[in-house]
CSV table of C-alpha atoms in Angstrom, one decimal:
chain,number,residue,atom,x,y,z
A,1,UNK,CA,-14.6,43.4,11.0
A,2,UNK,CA,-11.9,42.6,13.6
A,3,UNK,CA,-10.1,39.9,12.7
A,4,UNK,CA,-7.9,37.7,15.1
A,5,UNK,CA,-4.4,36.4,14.2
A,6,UNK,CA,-4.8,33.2,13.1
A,7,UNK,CA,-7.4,33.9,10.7
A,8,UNK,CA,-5.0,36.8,9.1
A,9,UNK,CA,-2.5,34.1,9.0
A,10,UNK,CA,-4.9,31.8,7.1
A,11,UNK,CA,-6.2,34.5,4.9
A,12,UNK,CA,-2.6,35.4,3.2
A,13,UNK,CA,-1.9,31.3,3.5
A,14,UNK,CA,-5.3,31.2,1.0
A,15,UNK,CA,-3.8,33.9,-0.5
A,16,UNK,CA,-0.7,32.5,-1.0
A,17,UNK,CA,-2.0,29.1,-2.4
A,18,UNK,CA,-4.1,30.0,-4.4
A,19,UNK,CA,-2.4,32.5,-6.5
A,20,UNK,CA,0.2,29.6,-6.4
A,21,UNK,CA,-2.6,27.3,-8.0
A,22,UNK,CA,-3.5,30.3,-10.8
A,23,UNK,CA,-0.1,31.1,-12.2
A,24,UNK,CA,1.2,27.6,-12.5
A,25,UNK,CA,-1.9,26.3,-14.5
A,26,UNK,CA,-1.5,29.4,-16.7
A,27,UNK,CA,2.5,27.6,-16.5
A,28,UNK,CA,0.9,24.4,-17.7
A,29,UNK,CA,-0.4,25.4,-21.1
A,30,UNK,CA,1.8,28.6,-21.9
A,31,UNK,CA,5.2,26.5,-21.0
A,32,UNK,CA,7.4,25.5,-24.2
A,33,UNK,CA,9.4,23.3,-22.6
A,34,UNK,CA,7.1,20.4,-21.9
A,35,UNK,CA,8.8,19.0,-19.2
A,36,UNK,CA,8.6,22.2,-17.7
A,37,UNK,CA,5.0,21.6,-18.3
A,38,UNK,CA,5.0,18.6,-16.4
A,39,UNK,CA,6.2,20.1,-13.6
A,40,UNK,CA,4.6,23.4,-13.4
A,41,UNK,CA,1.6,20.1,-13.3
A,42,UNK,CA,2.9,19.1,-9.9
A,43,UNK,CA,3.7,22.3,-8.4
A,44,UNK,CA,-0.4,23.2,-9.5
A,45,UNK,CA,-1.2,19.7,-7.7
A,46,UNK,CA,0.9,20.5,-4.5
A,47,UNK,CA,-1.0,23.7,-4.2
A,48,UNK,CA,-4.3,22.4,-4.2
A,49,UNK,CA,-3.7,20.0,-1.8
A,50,UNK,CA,-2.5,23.4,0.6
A,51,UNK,CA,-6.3,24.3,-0.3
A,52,UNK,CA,-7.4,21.2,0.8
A,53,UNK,CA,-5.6,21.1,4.2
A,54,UNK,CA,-6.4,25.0,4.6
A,55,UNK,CA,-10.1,23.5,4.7
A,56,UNK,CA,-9.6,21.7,6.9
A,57,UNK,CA,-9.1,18.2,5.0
A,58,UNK,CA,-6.4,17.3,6.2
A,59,UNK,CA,-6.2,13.6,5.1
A,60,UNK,CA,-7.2,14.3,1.6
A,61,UNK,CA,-4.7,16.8,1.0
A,62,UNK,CA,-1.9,14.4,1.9
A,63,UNK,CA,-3.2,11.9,0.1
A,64,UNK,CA,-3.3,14.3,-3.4
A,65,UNK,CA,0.6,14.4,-2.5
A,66,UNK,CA,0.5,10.7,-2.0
A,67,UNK,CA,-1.5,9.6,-5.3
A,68,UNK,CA,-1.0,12.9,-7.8
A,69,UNK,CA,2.4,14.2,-6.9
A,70,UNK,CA,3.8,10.8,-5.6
A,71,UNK,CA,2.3,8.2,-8.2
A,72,UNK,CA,1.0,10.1,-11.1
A,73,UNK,CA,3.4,13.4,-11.2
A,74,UNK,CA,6.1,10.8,-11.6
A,75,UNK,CA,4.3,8.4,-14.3
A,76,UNK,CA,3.5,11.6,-16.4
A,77,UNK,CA,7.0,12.8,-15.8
A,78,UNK,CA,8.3,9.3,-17.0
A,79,UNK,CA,5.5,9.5,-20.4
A,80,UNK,CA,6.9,12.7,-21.1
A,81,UNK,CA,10.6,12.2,-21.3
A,82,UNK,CA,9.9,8.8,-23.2
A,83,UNK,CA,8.1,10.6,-26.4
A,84,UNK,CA,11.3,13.3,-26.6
A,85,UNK,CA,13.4,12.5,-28.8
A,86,UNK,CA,16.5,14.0,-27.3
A,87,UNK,CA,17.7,15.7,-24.4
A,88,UNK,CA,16.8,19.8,-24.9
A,89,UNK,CA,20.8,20.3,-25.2
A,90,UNK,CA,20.7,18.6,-28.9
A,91,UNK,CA,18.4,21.5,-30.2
A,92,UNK,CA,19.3,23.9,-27.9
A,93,UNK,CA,20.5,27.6,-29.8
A,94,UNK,CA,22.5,30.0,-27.7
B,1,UNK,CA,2.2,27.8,33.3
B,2,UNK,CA,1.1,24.1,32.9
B,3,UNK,CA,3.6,21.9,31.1
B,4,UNK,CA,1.1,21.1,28.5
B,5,UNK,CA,0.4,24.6,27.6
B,6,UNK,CA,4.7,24.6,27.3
B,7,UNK,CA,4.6,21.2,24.9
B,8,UNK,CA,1.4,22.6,22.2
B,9,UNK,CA,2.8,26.0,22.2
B,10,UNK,CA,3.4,26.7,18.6
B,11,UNK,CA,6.7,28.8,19.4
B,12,UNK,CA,8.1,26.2,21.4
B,13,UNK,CA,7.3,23.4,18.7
B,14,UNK,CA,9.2,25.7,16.0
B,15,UNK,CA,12.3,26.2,18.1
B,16,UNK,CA,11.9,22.1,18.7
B,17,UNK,CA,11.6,21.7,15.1
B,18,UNK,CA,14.7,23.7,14.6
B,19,UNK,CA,17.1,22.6,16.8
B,20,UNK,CA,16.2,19.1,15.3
B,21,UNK,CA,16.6,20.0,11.6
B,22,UNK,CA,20.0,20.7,13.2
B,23,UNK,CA,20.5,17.5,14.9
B,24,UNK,CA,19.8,15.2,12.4
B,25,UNK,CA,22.2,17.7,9.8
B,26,UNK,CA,24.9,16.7,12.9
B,27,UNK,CA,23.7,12.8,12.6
B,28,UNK,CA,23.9,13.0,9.0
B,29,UNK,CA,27.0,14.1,9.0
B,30,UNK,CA,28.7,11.5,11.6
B,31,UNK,CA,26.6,9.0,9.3
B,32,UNK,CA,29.0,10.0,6.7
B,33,UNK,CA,32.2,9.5,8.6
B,34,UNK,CA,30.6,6.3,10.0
B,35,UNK,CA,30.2,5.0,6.6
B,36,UNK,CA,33.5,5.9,6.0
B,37,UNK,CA,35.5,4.5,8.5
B,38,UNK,CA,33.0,1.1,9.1
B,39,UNK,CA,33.5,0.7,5.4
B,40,UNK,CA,37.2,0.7,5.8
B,41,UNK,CA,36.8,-1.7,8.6
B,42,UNK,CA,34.6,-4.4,6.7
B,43,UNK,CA,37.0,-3.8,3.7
B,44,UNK,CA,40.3,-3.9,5.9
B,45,UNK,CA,41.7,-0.9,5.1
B,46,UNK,CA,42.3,2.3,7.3
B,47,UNK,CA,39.9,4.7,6.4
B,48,UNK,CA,39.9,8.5,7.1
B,49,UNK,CA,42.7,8.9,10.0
B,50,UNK,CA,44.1,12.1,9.6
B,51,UNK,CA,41.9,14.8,10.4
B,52,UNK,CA,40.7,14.8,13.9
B,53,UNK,CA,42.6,12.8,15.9
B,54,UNK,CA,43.7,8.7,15.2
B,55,UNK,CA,39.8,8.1,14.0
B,56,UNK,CA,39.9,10.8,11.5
B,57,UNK,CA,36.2,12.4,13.8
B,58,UNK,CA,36.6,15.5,11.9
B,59,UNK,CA,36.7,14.0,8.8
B,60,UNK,CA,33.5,14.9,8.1
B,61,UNK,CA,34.1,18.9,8.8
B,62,UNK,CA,37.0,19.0,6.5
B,63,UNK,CA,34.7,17.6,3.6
B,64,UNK,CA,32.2,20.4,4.2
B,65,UNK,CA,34.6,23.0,4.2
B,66,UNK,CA,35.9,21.5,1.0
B,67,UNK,CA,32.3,21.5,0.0
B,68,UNK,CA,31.3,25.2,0.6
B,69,UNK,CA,35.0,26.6,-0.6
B,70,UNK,CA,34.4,24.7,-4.0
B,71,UNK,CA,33.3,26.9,-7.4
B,72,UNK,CA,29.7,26.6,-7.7
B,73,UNK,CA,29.5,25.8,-11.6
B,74,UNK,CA,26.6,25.9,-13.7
B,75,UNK,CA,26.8,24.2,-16.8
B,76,UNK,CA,26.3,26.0,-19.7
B,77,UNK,CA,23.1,24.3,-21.5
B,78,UNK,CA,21.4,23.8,-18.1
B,79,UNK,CA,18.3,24.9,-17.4
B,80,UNK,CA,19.1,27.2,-14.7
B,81,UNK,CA,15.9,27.0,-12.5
B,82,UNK,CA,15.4,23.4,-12.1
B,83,UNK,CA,19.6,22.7,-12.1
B,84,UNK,CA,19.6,25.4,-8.8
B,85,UNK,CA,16.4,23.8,-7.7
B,86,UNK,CA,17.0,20.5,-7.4
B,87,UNK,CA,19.0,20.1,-4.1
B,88,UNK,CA,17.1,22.2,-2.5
B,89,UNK,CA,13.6,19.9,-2.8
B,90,UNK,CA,15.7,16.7,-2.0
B,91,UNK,CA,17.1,18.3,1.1
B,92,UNK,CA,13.5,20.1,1.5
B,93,UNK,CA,11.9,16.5,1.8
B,94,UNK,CA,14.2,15.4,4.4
B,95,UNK,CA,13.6,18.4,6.4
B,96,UNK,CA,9.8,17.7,5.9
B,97,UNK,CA,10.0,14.7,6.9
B,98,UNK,CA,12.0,15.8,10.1
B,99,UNK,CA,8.7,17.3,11.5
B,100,UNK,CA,6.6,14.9,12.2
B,101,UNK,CA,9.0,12.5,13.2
B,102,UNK,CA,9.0,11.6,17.5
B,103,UNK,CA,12.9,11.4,17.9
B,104,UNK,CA,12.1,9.8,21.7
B,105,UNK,CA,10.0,10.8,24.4
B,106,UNK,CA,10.0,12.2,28.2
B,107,UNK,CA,8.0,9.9,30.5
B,108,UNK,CA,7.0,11.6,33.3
B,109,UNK,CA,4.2,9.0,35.0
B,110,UNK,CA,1.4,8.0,32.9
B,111,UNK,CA,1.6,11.2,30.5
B,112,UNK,CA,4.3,10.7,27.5
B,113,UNK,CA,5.6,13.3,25.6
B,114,UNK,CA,7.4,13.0,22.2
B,115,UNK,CA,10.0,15.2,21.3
B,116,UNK,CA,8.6,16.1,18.0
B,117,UNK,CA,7.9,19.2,16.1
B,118,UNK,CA,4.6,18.5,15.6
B,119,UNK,CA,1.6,16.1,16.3
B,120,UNK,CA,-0.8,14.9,13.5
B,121,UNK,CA,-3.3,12.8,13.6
B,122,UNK,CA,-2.4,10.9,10.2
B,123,UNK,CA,1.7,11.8,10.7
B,124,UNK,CA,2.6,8.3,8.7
B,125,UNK,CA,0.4,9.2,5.5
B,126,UNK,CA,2.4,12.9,5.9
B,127,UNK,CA,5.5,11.1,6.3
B,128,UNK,CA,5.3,8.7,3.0
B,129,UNK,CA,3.9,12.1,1.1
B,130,UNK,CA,6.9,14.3,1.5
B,131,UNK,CA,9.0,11.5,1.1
B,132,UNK,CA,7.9,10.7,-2.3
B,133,UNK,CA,8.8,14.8,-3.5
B,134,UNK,CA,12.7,13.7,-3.5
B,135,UNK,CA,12.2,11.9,-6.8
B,136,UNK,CA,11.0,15.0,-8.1
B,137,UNK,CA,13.8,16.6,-7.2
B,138,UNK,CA,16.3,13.8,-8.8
B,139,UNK,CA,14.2,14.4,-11.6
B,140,UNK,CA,14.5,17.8,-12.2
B,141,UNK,CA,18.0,17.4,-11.2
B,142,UNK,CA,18.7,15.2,-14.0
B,143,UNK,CA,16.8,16.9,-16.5
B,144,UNK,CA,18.3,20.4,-15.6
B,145,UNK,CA,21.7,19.1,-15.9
B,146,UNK,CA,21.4,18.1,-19.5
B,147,UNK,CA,23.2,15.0,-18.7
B,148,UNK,CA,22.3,11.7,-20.8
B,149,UNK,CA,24.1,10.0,-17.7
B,150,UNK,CA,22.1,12.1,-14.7
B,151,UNK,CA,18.8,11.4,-17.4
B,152,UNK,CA,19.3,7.3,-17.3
B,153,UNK,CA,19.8,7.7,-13.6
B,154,UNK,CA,16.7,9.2,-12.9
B,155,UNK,CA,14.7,7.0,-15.0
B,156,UNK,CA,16.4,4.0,-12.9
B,157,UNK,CA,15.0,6.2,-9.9
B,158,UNK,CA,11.7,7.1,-10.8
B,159,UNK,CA,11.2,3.1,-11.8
B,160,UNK,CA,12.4,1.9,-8.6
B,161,UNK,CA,10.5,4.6,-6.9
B,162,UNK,CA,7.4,3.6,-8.3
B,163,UNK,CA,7.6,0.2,-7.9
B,164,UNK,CA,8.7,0.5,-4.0
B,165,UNK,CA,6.4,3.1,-2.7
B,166,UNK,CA,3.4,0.7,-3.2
B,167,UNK,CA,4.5,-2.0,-0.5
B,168,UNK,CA,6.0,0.6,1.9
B,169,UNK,CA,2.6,2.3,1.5
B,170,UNK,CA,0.8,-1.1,2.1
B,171,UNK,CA,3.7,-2.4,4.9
B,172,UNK,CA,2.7,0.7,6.7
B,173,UNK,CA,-1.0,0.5,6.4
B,174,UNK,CA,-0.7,-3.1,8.1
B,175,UNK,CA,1.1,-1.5,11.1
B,176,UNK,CA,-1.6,1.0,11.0
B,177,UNK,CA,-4.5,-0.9,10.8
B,178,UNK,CA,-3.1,-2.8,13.9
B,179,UNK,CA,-2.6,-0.1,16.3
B,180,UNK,CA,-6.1,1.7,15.2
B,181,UNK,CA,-3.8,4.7,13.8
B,182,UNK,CA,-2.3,6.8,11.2
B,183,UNK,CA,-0.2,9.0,14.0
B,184,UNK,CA,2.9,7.5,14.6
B,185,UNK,CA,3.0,8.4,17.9
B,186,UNK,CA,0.2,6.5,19.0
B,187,UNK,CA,2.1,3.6,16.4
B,188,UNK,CA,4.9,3.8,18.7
B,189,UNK,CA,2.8,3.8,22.1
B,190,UNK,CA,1.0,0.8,20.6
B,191,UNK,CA,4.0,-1.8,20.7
B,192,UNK,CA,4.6,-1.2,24.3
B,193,UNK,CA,4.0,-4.5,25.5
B,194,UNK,CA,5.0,-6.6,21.8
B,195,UNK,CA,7.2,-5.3,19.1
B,196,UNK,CA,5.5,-5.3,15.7
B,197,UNK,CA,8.5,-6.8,14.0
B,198,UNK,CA,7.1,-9.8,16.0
B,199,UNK,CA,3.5,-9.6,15.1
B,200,UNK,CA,4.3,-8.9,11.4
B,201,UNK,CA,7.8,-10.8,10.7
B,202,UNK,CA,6.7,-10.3,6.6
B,203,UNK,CA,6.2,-6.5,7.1
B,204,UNK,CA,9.2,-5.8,8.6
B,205,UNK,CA,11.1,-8.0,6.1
B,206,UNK,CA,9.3,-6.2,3.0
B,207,UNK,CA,9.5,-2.8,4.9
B,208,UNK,CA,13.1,-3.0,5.8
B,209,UNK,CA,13.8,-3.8,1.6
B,210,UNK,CA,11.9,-1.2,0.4
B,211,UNK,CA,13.0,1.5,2.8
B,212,UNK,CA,16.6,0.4,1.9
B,213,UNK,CA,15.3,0.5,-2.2
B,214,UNK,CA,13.3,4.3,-1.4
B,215,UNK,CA,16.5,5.8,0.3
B,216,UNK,CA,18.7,4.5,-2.9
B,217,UNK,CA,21.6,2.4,-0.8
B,218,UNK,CA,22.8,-0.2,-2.3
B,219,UNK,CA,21.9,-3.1,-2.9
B,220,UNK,CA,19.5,-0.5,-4.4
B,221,UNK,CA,21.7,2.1,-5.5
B,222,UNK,CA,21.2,1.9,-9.5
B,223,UNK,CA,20.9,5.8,-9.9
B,224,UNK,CA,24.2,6.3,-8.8
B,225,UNK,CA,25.5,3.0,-10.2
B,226,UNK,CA,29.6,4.7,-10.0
B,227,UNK,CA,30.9,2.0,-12.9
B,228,UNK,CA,27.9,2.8,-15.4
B,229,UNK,CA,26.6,6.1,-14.8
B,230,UNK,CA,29.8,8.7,-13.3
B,231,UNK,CA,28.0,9.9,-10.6
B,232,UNK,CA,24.3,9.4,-11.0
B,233,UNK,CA,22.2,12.2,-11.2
B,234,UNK,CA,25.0,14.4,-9.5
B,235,UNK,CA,27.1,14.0,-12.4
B,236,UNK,CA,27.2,17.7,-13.2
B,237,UNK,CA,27.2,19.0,-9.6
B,238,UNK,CA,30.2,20.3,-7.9
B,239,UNK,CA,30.3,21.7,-4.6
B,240,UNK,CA,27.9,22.9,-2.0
B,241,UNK,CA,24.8,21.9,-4.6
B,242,UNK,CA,25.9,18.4,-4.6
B,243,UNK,CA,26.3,18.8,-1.1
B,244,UNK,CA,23.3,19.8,-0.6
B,245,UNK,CA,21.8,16.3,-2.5
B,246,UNK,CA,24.7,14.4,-0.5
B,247,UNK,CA,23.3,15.1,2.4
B,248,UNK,CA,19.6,15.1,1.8
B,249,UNK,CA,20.4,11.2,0.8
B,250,UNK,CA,22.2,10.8,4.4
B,251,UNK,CA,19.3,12.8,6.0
B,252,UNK,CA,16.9,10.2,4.8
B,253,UNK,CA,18.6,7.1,5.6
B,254,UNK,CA,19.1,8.8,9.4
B,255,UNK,CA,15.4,9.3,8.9
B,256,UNK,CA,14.3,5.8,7.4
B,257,UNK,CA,16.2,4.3,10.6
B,258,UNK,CA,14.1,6.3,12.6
B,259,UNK,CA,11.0,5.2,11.1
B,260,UNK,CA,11.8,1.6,10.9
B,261,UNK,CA,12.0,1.8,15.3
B,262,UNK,CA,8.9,3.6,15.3
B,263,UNK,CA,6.7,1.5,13.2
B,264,UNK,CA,8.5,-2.2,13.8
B,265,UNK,CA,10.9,-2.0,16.5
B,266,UNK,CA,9.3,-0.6,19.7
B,267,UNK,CA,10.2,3.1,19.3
B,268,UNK,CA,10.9,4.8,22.5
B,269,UNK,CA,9.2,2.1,25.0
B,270,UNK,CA,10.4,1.1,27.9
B,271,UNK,CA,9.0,-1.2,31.0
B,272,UNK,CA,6.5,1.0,33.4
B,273,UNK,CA,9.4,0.0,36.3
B,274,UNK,CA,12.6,1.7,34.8
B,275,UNK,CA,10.1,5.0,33.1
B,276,UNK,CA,8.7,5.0,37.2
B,277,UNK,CA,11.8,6.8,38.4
B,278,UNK,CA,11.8,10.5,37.2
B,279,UNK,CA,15.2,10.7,35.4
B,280,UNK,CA,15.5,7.7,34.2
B,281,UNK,CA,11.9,8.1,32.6
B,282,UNK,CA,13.0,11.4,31.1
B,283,UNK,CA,16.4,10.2,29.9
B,284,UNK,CA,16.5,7.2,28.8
B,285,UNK,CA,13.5,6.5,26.2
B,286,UNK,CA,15.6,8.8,24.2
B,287,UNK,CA,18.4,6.9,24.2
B,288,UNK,CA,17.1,3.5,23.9
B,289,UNK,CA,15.6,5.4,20.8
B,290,UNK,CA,18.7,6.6,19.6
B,291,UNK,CA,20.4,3.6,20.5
B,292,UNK,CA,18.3,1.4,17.8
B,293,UNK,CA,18.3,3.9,15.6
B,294,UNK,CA,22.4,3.7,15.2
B,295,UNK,CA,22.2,0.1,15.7
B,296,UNK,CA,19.7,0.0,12.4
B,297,UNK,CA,22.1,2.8,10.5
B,298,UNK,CA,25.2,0.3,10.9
B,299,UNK,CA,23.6,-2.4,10.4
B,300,UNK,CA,22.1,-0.6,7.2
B,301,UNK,CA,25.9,0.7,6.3
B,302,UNK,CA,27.5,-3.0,6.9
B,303,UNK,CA,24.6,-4.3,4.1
B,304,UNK,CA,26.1,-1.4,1.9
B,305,UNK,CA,29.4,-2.8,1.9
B,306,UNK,CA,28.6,-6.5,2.2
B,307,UNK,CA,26.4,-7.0,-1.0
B,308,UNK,CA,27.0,-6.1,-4.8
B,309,UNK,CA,25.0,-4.2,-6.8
B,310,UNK,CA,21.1,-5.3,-8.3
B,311,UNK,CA,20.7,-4.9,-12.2
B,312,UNK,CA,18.2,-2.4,-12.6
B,313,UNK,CA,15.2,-4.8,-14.5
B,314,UNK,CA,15.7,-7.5,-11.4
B,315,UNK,CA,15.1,-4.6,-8.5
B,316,UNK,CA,12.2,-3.7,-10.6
B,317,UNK,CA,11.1,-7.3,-11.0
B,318,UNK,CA,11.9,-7.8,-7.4
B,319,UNK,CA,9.5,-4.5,-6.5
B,320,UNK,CA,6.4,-5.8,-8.7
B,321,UNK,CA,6.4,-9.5,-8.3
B,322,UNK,CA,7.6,-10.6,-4.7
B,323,UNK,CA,7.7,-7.9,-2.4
B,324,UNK,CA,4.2,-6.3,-3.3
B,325,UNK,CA,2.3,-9.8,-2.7
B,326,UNK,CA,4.1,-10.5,0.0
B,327,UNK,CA,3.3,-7.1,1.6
B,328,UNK,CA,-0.7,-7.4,0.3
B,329,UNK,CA,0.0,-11.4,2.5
B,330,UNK,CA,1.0,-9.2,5.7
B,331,UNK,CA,-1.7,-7.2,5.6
B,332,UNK,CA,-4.1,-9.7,5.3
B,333,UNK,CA,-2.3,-11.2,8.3
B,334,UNK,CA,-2.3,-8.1,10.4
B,335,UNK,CA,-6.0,-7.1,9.8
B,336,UNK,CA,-6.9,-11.5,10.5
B,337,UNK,CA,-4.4,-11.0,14.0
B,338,UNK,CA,-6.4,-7.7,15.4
B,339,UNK,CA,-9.7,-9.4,14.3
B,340,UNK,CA,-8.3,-12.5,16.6
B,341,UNK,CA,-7.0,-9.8,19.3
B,342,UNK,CA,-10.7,-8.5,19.3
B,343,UNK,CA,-12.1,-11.7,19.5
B,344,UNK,CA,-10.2,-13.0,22.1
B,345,UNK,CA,-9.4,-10.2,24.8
B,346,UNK,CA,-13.3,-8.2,23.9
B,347,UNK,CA,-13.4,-4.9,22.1
């Protein structure tokens, strides 16, 4: 099927994403470090709103920025470093 | 070729958005000297007079230099990803931020066309999105460093974030809501005859504070509070990394300015009799733009230097309990004045 350029370009950008999506909510669970957790979160967030706006949705993706990676990213960033105890440096074993 | 097959090209709006990443890096940079050397001025001392001329113009180049020739040092108990990261997502923002902002327009006639990398239909919702990712960044910043200092200061950030995102977000729906628009173009075309800072006198009060508390200068500037906490979350950055944050900071206060003409201030507009005459209507909407924009960046530098610092619990309290009602008040007020408008002058 002959494809024009602009829907190879959105093909790899699906691609792209959504492998993106995959591997950072493997990230999620198999991270030790839980604020690495956290943020492996946010970057899984970020890349479903790209899905969204690659479907054409343009508003709801910028609003999961807005709310998940803006308001709640944050807030579970902030719950996680309050129940460590210390920084990773105090444990931390060359 | 028709000039509006030129203006939506795509490879015309990337070499746009380019060459204004590149401008506003220029800006940033003679936002830094202007700090500087207004600083000096409020505070009667010299300033920076030595490189550059009397003025000390170059002052600016010299510190980059110094900046790139500096030993880029990791420390040891970092976390290497997110420390090497970090910069780069604050600066990203800015530069995220730099497409969808109009920096002017050419008026040719009736048609007006913004200089700006892209058009969106919802460019202000875009615009608060990608601005919110820089806290991430201080974040990861501060935890990567392995800091306790760089830690407190992004917990001061992410608190003040919070707590000033929700009336920016509600200051701008209230524009929004009365120029019938999320793009800011059409934001800007909207207050052609009457200024918004008119209309809503609360908004732009509560915008103008929060924009100062979301870019982090002081009166707002707990997270890199110099007396408490070294150098905030920078504390264990040295050279072009820290430059890197430095100037992703300056980039957004260039960029807040910009915002605050666009949504409250007029923007680019002009009266029909000046934009009539072709040069004139090409030139000079940019630089009326320009012009308020460095009128709102000194006026933003001279509070810097005029008013001590908050504690961090009253910016907080401040945030939750004034500005947020008030800003919820404006809106109520702007959707009650279009109603009016409707009434009055028929849909």
């Amino acid at each position: 099927m002959p494809m024009d350029i602009a829907g190879i370009g959105e093909l790899i950008m699906f691609a792209v994403v959504s492998i993106l999506t995959i591997v950072f909510s493997i990230c999620v669970v198999a991270a030790k470090d839980i604020v690495r957790a956290a943020l492996s979160l946010v970057v899984t967030l970020v890349s479903v709103a790209g899905i969204y706006v690659l479907l054409n949705a343009q508003f709801i993706g910028l609003v999961q920025i807005l709310v998940y990676v803006g308001g709640i990213g944050v807030l579970i960033l902030f719950a996680v470093m309050l129940t460590t105890q210390e920084l990773k440096g105090g444990s931390d074993v060359e | 070729m028709n000039i509006v097959d030129i203006v939506y090209n795509p490879w015309f709006s990337g070499i746009v958005g380019l060459l204004l990443i590149g401008i506003v890096f220029v800006c940033a940079i003679l936002a830094v000297w202007l700090e500087r050397k207004f600083g000096a001025d409020i505070q009667s001392r010299i300033g920076p007079n030595r490189v550059g001329g009397r003025y000390g113009i170059l002052q600016g180049v010299a510190d980059a230099i110094k900046l790139f020739t500096k030993e880029d040092l990791i420390p040891a108990k970092a976390d290497r990803l997110l420390f090497v990261l970090a910069p780069i997502i604050v600066l990203g923002s800015g530069f995220m931020m730099i497409v969808a902002i109009p920096f002017g327009a050419i008026v040719i006639g009736d048609n007006v066309y913004p200089i700006a990398a892209t058009q969106m239909d919802i460019s202000v919702i875009y615009l608060e999105a990608v601005s919110a990712l820089s806290v991430l960044g201080i974040f990861m910043a501060a935890y990567g460093s392995n800091n306790k200092y760089s830690m407190i200061a992004a917990f001061r950030n992410m608190a003040r974030m919070i707590g000033y995102e929700v009336p920016l977000g509600v200051c701008i729906i209230g524009v929004a809501v009365m120029a019938q628009s999320l793009d800011i173009v059409v934001i800007a075309k909207a207050q052609s005859p009457l200024w918004f800072v008119f209309l809503q006198p609360i908004g732009f009060v509560v915008f103008f504070i929060s924009i100062l508390a979301d870019m982090g200068r002081l009166p707002f500037d707990q997270n890199e509070a110099e007396e408490e906490l070294v150098a905030g979350w920078g504390t264990e950055y040295s050279g072009l990394r820290w430059g890197l944050g430095l100037f992703g900071e300056y980039i957004h206060m260039v960029l807040g300015a910009c915002l605050m003409v666009l949504l409250y201030l007029g923007g680019w507009n002009l009266p029909r009799f000046i934009t009539d005459i072709f040069v004139l209507g090409s030139l000079m909407p940019i630089f009326w733009f320009v012009g308020k924009v460095t009128i709102i960046v000194f006026i933003i530098i001279m509070i810097r230097w005029a008013l001590p610092r908050y504690r961090i619990d009253q910016v907080v309290n401040l945030g939750w309990k004034v500005l947020f009602p008030l800003s919820i008040l404006n809106l109520i007020w702007a959707v009650a004045l279009s109603l009016a408008f409707d009434m009055i002058f028929g849909a």
